[in-house]
Amino acid sequence: GAVVSQHPSRVICKSGTSVKIECRSLDFQATTMFWYRQFPKKSLMLMATSNEGSKATYEQGVEKDKFLINHASLTLSTLTVTSAHPEDSSFYICSARDLGPRLHFGNGTRLTVT
Amino acid sequence: QKEVEQNSGPLSVPEGAIASLNCTYSDRVSQSFFWYRQYSGKSPELIMSIYSNGDKEDGRFTAQLNKASQYVSLLIRDSQPSDSATYLCAVATATGTASKLTFGTGTRLQVTL
């Protein structure tokens, strides 16, 4: 149980385009989802907390207009990287929490911007 | 600023030995502590969680928490080559759904044959 599906697993896009990443909780309802970014050999950095039916809460230094988060239902949150640039290339990971404190992670999305 | 610190390693141990991974945190009000294992290119997977001072054992893994020293550790007994991965320490400052995790930079463990 408690499976989080993240799609796509890999994406390559050209600079200036936008990319949408989906995060779905398959067998539980997630009122809160978290989006992380991880650069090579670095730790996970929390980008934003996604709340169902309300605006996301962004961490300091994360541009909300560049990283658009939508949490329209209890099982789906999306992250859209707008006008992507090479420095946005990273590993993006979503996670969701069920009724307990444990976080369930998606498999991550490797974004490469050329 | 909330910080979670780990030695980046690599920590190299022979197969069958005990691997000891350490983590310190700066926020005294931290309440929940987690160890995640992450293989290269993959998402983290939860190994252990611990909430109160002392030891917690699960199979070959033992988590140790000392809130007074702001220190949490993970021991892996009978280390196997498949344990080779990066181990992330994560700390939350509240319990339940309101909490969010702060991760350390991870310690890379290499188990040698």
mmCIF file of C-alpha atoms in Angstrom:
data_model
loop_
_atom_site.group_PDB
_atom_site.id
_atom_site.type_symbol
_atom_site.label_atom_id
_atom_site.label_comp_id
_atom_site.label_asym_id
_atom_site.label_seq_id
_atom_site.Cartn_x
_atom_site.Cartn_y
_atom_site.Cartn_z
ATOM 1 C CA GLY A 1 0.000 0.000 0.000
ATOM 2 C CA ALA A 2 0.830 3.715 0.022
ATOM 3 C CA VAL A 3 2.199 3.945 -3.500
ATOM 4 C CA VAL A 4 3.127 7.260 -5.066
ATOM 5 C CA SER A 5 3.446 7.336 -8.832
ATOM 6 C CA GLN A 6 5.473 10.070 -10.475
ATOM 7 C CA HIS A 7 5.522 10.692 -14.208
ATOM 8 C CA PRO A 8 7.530 11.088 -16.346
ATOM 9 C CA SER A 9 10.637 9.431 -14.987
ATOM 10 C CA ARG A 10 12.865 11.224 -17.474
ATOM 11 C CA VAL A 11 12.338 14.252 -19.636
ATOM 12 C CA ILE A 12 14.589 16.216 -21.927
ATOM 13 C CA CYS A 13 13.398 19.590 -23.106
ATOM 14 C CA LYS A 14 14.757 22.606 -24.850
ATOM 15 C CA SER A 15 15.520 25.812 -23.050
ATOM 16 C CA GLY A 16 12.491 28.074 -22.837
ATOM 17 C CA THR A 17 9.869 25.346 -22.888
ATOM 18 C CA SER A 18 7.696 24.216 -19.983
ATOM 19 C CA VAL A 19 7.573 20.782 -18.436
ATOM 20 C CA LYS A 20 4.823 19.276 -16.296
ATOM 21 C CA ILE A 21 5.516 16.557 -13.750
ATOM 22 C CA GLU A 22 2.657 14.586 -12.204
ATOM 23 C CA CYS A 23 2.550 13.004 -8.793
ATOM 24 C CA ARG A 24 -0.273 10.638 -7.902
ATOM 25 C CA SER A 25 -1.088 8.796 -4.706
ATOM 26 C CA LEU A 26 -2.501 5.529 -6.010
ATOM 27 C CA ASP A 27 -4.101 3.938 -2.982
ATOM 28 C CA PHE A 28 -4.533 6.690 -0.446
ATOM 29 C CA GLN A 29 -5.676 10.267 -0.281
ATOM 30 C CA ALA A 30 -2.977 12.856 0.229
ATOM 31 C CA THR A 31 -4.084 16.243 1.462
ATOM 32 C CA THR A 32 -0.459 17.301 1.511
ATOM 33 C CA MET A 33 2.249 16.575 -1.000
ATOM 34 C CA PHE A 34 5.813 17.815 -1.035
ATOM 35 C CA TRP A 35 8.062 18.634 -3.952
ATOM 36 C CA TYR A 36 11.825 18.237 -3.620
ATOM 37 C CA ARG A 37 14.735 18.942 -5.900
ATOM 38 C CA GLN A 38 18.046 17.151 -5.709
ATOM 39 C CA PHE A 39 21.228 18.158 -7.487
ATOM 40 C CA PRO A 40 23.996 15.573 -8.041
ATOM 41 C CA LYS A 41 25.620 14.466 -4.788
ATOM 42 C CA LYS A 42 23.468 16.899 -2.857
ATOM 43 C CA SER A 43 20.616 16.360 -0.486
ATOM 44 C CA LEU A 44 16.933 16.770 -1.123
ATOM 45 C CA MET A 45 15.856 20.373 -0.911
ATOM 46 C CA LEU A 46 12.212 21.055 -0.202
ATOM 47 C CA MET A 47 10.769 23.347 -2.848
ATOM 48 C CA ALA A 48 7.171 23.612 -1.793
ATOM 49 C CA THR A 49 4.348 22.058 0.129
ATOM 50 C CA SER A 50 1.296 21.349 -1.975
ATOM 51 C CA ASN A 51 -2.075 21.478 -0.256
ATOM 52 C CA GLU A 52 -5.211 20.098 -1.860
ATOM 53 C CA GLY A 53 -7.563 22.855 -2.885
ATOM 54 C CA SER A 54 -5.339 25.720 -1.861
ATOM 55 C CA LYS A 55 -2.197 27.506 -2.926
ATOM 56 C CA ALA A 56 1.132 25.841 -2.440
ATOM 57 C CA THR A 57 3.544 27.053 0.200
ATOM 58 C CA TYR A 58 6.954 27.731 -1.288
ATOM 59 C CA GLU A 59 10.271 27.588 0.519
ATOM 60 C CA GLN A 60 12.460 30.633 0.641
ATOM 61 C CA GLY A 61 14.316 31.180 -2.605
ATOM 62 C CA VAL A 62 11.969 29.118 -4.755
ATOM 63 C CA GLU A 63 10.242 31.153 -7.470
ATOM 64 C CA LYS A 64 6.532 30.393 -7.374
ATOM 65 C CA ASP A 65 5.994 31.832 -10.842
ATOM 66 C CA LYS A 66 8.602 29.528 -12.280
ATOM 67 C CA PHE A 67 7.613 26.380 -10.428
ATOM 68 C CA LEU A 68 3.841 26.189 -10.671
ATOM 69 C CA ILE A 69 2.197 23.713 -8.365
ATOM 70 C CA ASN A 70 -1.384 22.567 -8.636
ATOM 71 C CA HIS A 71 -3.047 20.170 -6.212
ATOM 72 C CA ALA A 72 -6.521 19.890 -7.676
ATOM 73 C CA SER A 73 -7.532 16.602 -6.062
ATOM 74 C CA LEU A 74 -6.643 14.434 -3.103
ATOM 75 C CA THR A 75 -4.617 12.125 -5.321
ATOM 76 C CA LEU A 76 -2.881 14.402 -7.799
ATOM 77 C CA SER A 77 -0.357 17.205 -7.583
ATOM 78 C CA THR A 78 1.504 18.645 -10.553
ATOM 79 C CA LEU A 79 4.684 20.661 -10.809
ATOM 80 C CA THR A 80 5.213 22.715 -13.929
ATOM 81 C CA VAL A 81 8.663 24.100 -14.610
ATOM 82 C CA THR A 82 7.993 27.124 -16.783
ATOM 83 C CA SER A 83 10.488 28.545 -19.249
ATOM 84 C CA ALA A 84 13.027 25.949 -18.256
ATOM 85 C CA HIS A 85 16.715 26.740 -18.409
ATOM 86 C CA PRO A 86 19.767 24.456 -18.154
ATOM 87 C CA GLU A 87 20.239 25.383 -14.497
ATOM 88 C CA ASP A 88 16.810 23.841 -13.809
ATOM 89 C CA SER A 89 18.193 20.447 -14.775
ATOM 90 C CA SER A 90 17.840 18.334 -11.685
ATOM 91 C CA PHE A 91 16.140 15.356 -10.081
ATOM 92 C CA TYR A 92 12.645 16.314 -8.927
ATOM 93 C CA ILE A 93 10.937 14.113 -6.366
ATOM 94 C CA CYS A 94 7.448 14.305 -4.962
ATOM 95 C CA SER A 95 6.261 12.774 -1.761
ATOM 96 C CA ALA A 96 2.936 12.354 -0.061
ATOM 97 C CA ARG A 97 1.816 11.661 3.432
ATOM 98 C CA ASP A 98 -1.053 9.406 4.393
ATOM 99 C CA LEU A 99 -2.695 9.494 7.811
ATOM 100 C CA GLY A 100 0.596 8.978 9.646
ATOM 101 C CA PRO A 101 3.875 10.894 9.712
ATOM 102 C CA ARG A 102 5.576 8.684 7.150
ATOM 103 C CA LEU A 103 6.372 10.155 3.753
ATOM 104 C CA HIS A 104 5.957 8.071 0.633
ATOM 105 C CA PHE A 105 8.168 9.091 -2.252
ATOM 106 C CA GLY A 106 7.590 8.938 -5.961
ATOM 107 C CA ASN A 107 10.327 7.514 -8.148
ATOM 108 C CA GLY A 108 11.516 10.938 -9.206
ATOM 109 C CA THR A 109 11.824 12.770 -12.504
ATOM 110 C CA ARG A 110 15.180 13.435 -14.105
ATOM 111 C CA LEU A 111 14.848 16.731 -15.959
ATOM 112 C CA THR A 112 17.492 17.717 -18.499
ATOM 113 C CA VAL A 113 17.191 21.110 -20.165
ATOM 114 C CA THR A 114 19.317 21.540 -23.271
ATOM 115 C CA GLN B 1 18.334 28.060 10.014
ATOM 116 C CA LYS B 2 17.505 24.451 10.524
ATOM 117 C CA GLU B 3 20.432 22.187 9.657
ATOM 118 C CA VAL B 4 21.010 18.502 9.499
ATOM 119 C CA GLU B 5 24.623 17.475 9.130
ATOM 120 C CA GLN B 6 26.188 14.248 8.021
ATOM 121 C CA ASN B 7 29.655 13.192 6.989
ATOM 122 C CA SER B 8 29.501 12.753 3.234
ATOM 123 C CA GLY B 9 31.879 9.785 3.246
ATOM 124 C CA PRO B 10 32.402 7.473 1.560
ATOM 125 C CA LEU B 11 32.303 5.179 4.543
ATOM 126 C CA SER B 12 33.874 1.892 3.547
ATOM 127 C CA VAL B 13 33.243 -1.260 5.580
ATOM 128 C CA PRO B 14 33.963 -4.891 4.779
ATOM 129 C CA GLU B 15 31.110 -7.308 4.240
ATOM 130 C CA GLY B 16 29.793 -8.625 7.527
ATOM 131 C CA ALA B 17 31.012 -5.674 9.558
ATOM 132 C CA ILE B 18 28.954 -3.056 11.388
ATOM 133 C CA ALA B 19 28.448 0.244 9.590
ATOM 134 C CA SER B 20 27.869 3.263 11.812
ATOM 135 C CA LEU B 21 26.264 6.353 10.308
ATOM 136 C CA ASN B 22 25.963 9.570 12.257
ATOM 137 C CA CYS B 23 23.840 12.684 12.043
ATOM 138 C CA THR B 24 23.561 15.873 14.078
ATOM 139 C CA TYR B 25 20.817 18.448 13.932
ATOM 140 C CA SER B 26 20.582 22.020 15.076
ATOM 141 C CA ASP B 27 16.893 22.570 15.838
ATOM 142 C CA ARG B 28 16.242 21.577 19.451
ATOM 143 C CA VAL B 29 12.500 21.297 18.947
ATOM 144 C CA SER B 30 12.911 18.516 16.394
ATOM 145 C CA GLN B 31 10.654 15.624 17.253
ATOM 146 C CA SER B 32 10.797 13.022 14.507
ATOM 147 C CA PHE B 33 13.877 11.455 12.981
ATOM 148 C CA PHE B 34 14.205 9.277 9.939
ATOM 149 C CA TRP B 35 16.854 7.369 8.053
ATOM 150 C CA TYR B 36 16.391 6.911 4.331
ATOM 151 C CA ARG B 37 18.431 4.851 1.906
ATOM 152 C CA GLN B 38 18.906 6.171 -1.598
ATOM 153 C CA TYR B 39 20.431 4.284 -4.465
ATOM 154 C CA SER B 40 21.941 6.295 -7.290
ATOM 155 C CA GLY B 41 19.261 7.776 -9.524
ATOM 156 C CA LYS B 42 16.452 6.511 -7.320
ATOM 157 C CA SER B 43 14.158 8.048 -4.738
ATOM 158 C CA PRO B 44 14.782 7.641 -1.032
ATOM 159 C CA GLU B 45 13.226 4.719 0.781
ATOM 160 C CA LEU B 46 12.533 4.748 4.497
ATOM 161 C CA ILE B 47 14.731 2.503 6.608
ATOM 162 C CA MET B 48 13.961 3.586 10.143
ATOM 163 C CA SER B 49 12.051 6.161 12.091
ATOM 164 C CA ILE B 50 12.639 7.081 15.717
ATOM 165 C CA TYR B 51 10.846 9.519 17.974
ATOM 166 C CA SER B 52 12.154 9.018 21.509
ATOM 167 C CA ASN B 53 15.554 8.780 23.129
ATOM 168 C CA GLY B 54 17.273 5.417 23.078
ATOM 169 C CA ASP B 55 17.632 2.614 20.607
ATOM 170 C CA LYS B 56 15.184 1.167 18.137
ATOM 171 C CA GLU B 57 15.985 -2.061 16.358
ATOM 172 C CA ASP B 58 14.527 -3.467 13.163
ATOM 173 C CA GLY B 59 16.306 -6.484 11.746
ATOM 174 C CA ARG B 60 19.896 -5.569 10.957
ATOM 175 C CA PHE B 61 19.226 -1.884 11.543
ATOM 176 C CA THR B 62 19.372 0.001 14.838
ATOM 177 C CA ALA B 63 18.587 3.678 15.149
ATOM 178 C CA GLN B 64 19.874 5.569 18.168
ATOM 179 C CA LEU B 65 18.588 8.955 19.309
ATOM 180 C CA ASN B 66 20.038 11.330 21.874
ATOM 181 C CA LYS B 67 18.016 14.525 21.970
ATOM 182 C CA ALA B 68 20.214 16.146 24.602
ATOM 183 C CA SER B 69 23.202 15.836 22.286
ATOM 184 C CA GLN B 70 21.065 16.430 19.186
ATOM 185 C CA TYR B 71 22.466 13.305 17.677
ATOM 186 C CA VAL B 72 20.932 10.406 15.805
ATOM 187 C CA SER B 73 22.743 7.413 14.382
ATOM 188 C CA LEU B 74 22.084 4.309 12.324
ATOM 189 C CA LEU B 75 23.899 1.040 12.819
ATOM 190 C CA ILE B 76 23.828 -1.619 10.142
ATOM 191 C CA ARG B 77 24.918 -5.029 11.345
ATOM 192 C CA ASP B 78 26.248 -7.754 9.075
ATOM 193 C CA SER B 79 26.678 -5.263 6.253
ATOM 194 C CA GLN B 80 25.996 -6.587 2.771
ATOM 195 C CA PRO B 81 27.119 -5.277 -0.616
ATOM 196 C CA SER B 82 23.467 -4.470 -1.313
ATOM 197 C CA ASP B 83 23.610 -1.991 1.571
ATOM 198 C CA SER B 84 25.950 0.157 -0.521
ATOM 199 C CA ALA B 85 23.987 3.365 -1.028
ATOM 200 C CA THR B 86 23.666 6.889 0.277
ATOM 201 C CA TYR B 87 21.966 7.158 3.647
ATOM 202 C CA LEU B 88 20.016 10.311 4.331
ATOM 203 C CA CYS B 89 19.161 11.531 7.782
ATOM 204 C CA ALA B 90 15.942 13.541 7.957
ATOM 205 C CA VAL B 91 14.478 15.562 10.790
ATOM 206 C CA ALA B 92 11.001 16.954 11.323
ATOM 207 C CA THR B 93 10.107 19.666 13.802
ATOM 208 C CA ALA B 94 6.521 18.604 14.380
ATOM 209 C CA THR B 95 4.624 15.382 14.394
ATOM 210 C CA GLY B 96 1.686 14.421 12.245
ATOM 211 C CA THR B 97 0.675 15.879 8.943
ATOM 212 C CA ALA B 98 1.893 19.380 9.714
ATOM 213 C CA SER B 99 5.547 18.450 9.707
ATOM 214 C CA LYS B 100 8.003 18.711 6.855
ATOM 215 C CA LEU B 101 11.376 17.066 6.636
ATOM 216 C CA THR B 102 14.808 18.616 6.482
ATOM 217 C CA PHE B 103 17.358 16.279 4.967
ATOM 218 C CA GLY B 104 21.058 15.979 5.552
ATOM 219 C CA THR B 105 23.434 15.733 2.623
ATOM 220 C CA GLY B 106 23.771 11.993 3.081
ATOM 221 C CA THR B 107 26.588 9.563 3.813
ATOM 222 C CA ARG B 108 27.717 7.275 1.048
ATOM 223 C CA LEU B 109 28.293 3.748 2.324
ATOM 224 C CA GLN B 110 30.422 1.258 0.447
ATOM 225 C CA VAL B 111 30.380 -2.359 1.583
ATOM 226 C CA THR B 112 33.371 -4.177 0.190
ATOM 227 C CA LEU B 113 33.731 -7.890 -0.479
#
